[in-house]
Amino acid sequence: MSNTPHTLHEEFPAEAQKISALKASDAHFAKLLIEYDVVNDKVHRAETRMDLMTEDEEEMLRRVRSRLKDQIATALRK
């Protein structure tokens, strides 16, 4: 999916270097990035109806994505 919205580069455009540095030095942060990408892809696939799921399932994924994004933002502010 080359045009998946809400990628981390779109969400944190000024933080690309810091994201790369933290990814290399902090295993927990690297895991958050992977989890975010996986969940974001699932949300995108649901929104584009590539994968069918209930509205509740889709909403749950959006909440998980939001929680992960908040955790990533917190780590970037440290």
CSV table of C-alpha atoms in Angstrom, one decimal:
chain,number,residue,atom,x,y,z
A,1,MET,CA,0.0,0.0,0.0
A,2,SER,CA,1.9,2.9,-1.2
A,3,ASN,CA,-0.6,5.6,-0.2
A,4,THR,CA,-1.5,4.6,3.3
A,5,PRO,CA,-2.7,7.6,5.3
A,6,HIS,CA,-1.4,8.4,8.9
A,7,THR,CA,2.1,7.1,8.3
A,8,LEU,CA,4.5,8.2,11.0
A,9,HIS,CA,6.3,10.4,8.6
A,10,GLU,CA,3.1,12.3,8.0
A,11,GLU,CA,2.2,12.4,11.7
A,12,PHE,CA,5.6,13.6,12.8
A,13,PRO,CA,7.3,15.2,9.7
A,14,ALA,CA,9.8,17.2,11.7
A,15,GLU,CA,10.9,14.3,13.8
A,16,ALA,CA,12.2,11.9,11.1
A,17,GLN,CA,15.8,12.0,12.4
A,18,LYS,CA,14.8,11.6,16.0
A,19,ILE,CA,12.5,8.6,15.0
A,20,SER,CA,15.4,7.0,13.2
A,21,ALA,CA,17.8,7.5,16.2
A,22,LEU,CA,15.3,6.2,18.8
A,23,LYS,CA,14.5,3.3,16.6
A,24,ALA,CA,18.1,2.3,16.5
A,25,SER,CA,18.8,2.9,20.2
A,26,ASP,CA,15.5,2.0,22.0
A,27,ALA,CA,14.0,-1.5,21.5
A,28,HIS,CA,10.7,-0.6,23.1
A,29,PHE,CA,10.4,2.4,20.8
A,30,ALA,CA,11.2,0.3,17.8
A,31,LYS,CA,8.5,-2.1,18.8
A,32,LEU,CA,6.0,0.7,19.1
A,33,LEU,CA,6.8,1.8,15.5
A,34,ILE,CA,6.2,-1.7,14.2
A,35,GLU,CA,3.0,-2.1,16.1
A,36,TYR,CA,1.8,1.3,14.8
A,37,ASP,CA,2.5,0.4,11.2
A,38,VAL,CA,0.7,-2.9,11.5
A,39,VAL,CA,-2.4,-1.4,13.1
A,40,ASN,CA,-2.3,1.6,10.7
A,41,ASP,CA,-2.2,-0.8,7.7
A,42,LYS,CA,-5.2,-2.7,9.2
A,43,VAL,CA,-7.2,0.5,9.6
A,44,HIS,CA,-6.4,1.5,6.1
A,45,ARG,CA,-7.4,-1.9,4.7
A,46,ALA,CA,-10.7,-1.7,6.7
A,47,GLU,CA,-11.4,1.9,5.5
A,48,THR,CA,-10.8,1.0,1.9
A,49,ARG,CA,-12.9,-2.2,2.3
A,50,MET,CA,-10.0,-4.4,1.3
A,51,ASP,CA,-10.6,-6.3,4.6
A,52,LEU,CA,-14.2,-6.5,5.9
A,53,MET,CA,-14.8,-6.0,9.6
A,54,THR,CA,-17.5,-4.6,11.8
A,55,GLU,CA,-17.6,-0.9,12.7
A,56,ASP,CA,-16.8,-1.8,16.3
A,57,GLU,CA,-13.7,-3.7,15.2
A,58,GLU,CA,-12.6,-0.8,13.0
A,59,GLU,CA,-13.2,1.7,15.8
A,60,MET,CA,-11.1,-0.5,18.2
A,61,LEU,CA,-8.2,-0.5,15.8
A,62,ARG,CA,-8.5,3.3,15.5
A,63,ARG,CA,-8.3,3.6,19.3
A,64,VAL,CA,-5.2,1.3,19.4
A,65,ARG,CA,-3.6,3.4,16.7
A,66,SER,CA,-4.3,6.5,18.6
A,67,ARG,CA,-2.8,5.0,21.8
A,68,LEU,CA,0.3,4.0,20.0
A,69,LYS,CA,0.7,7.4,18.4
A,70,ASP,CA,0.4,9.0,21.9
A,71,GLN,CA,3.1,6.7,23.2
A,72,ILE,CA,5.3,7.5,20.3
A,73,ALA,CA,4.7,11.2,20.7
A,74,THR,CA,5.6,11.0,24.4
A,75,ALA,CA,8.8,9.2,23.6
A,76,LEU,CA,9.7,11.8,21.0
A,77,ARG,CA,9.2,14.6,23.6
A,78,LYS,CA,11.7,13.1,26.1
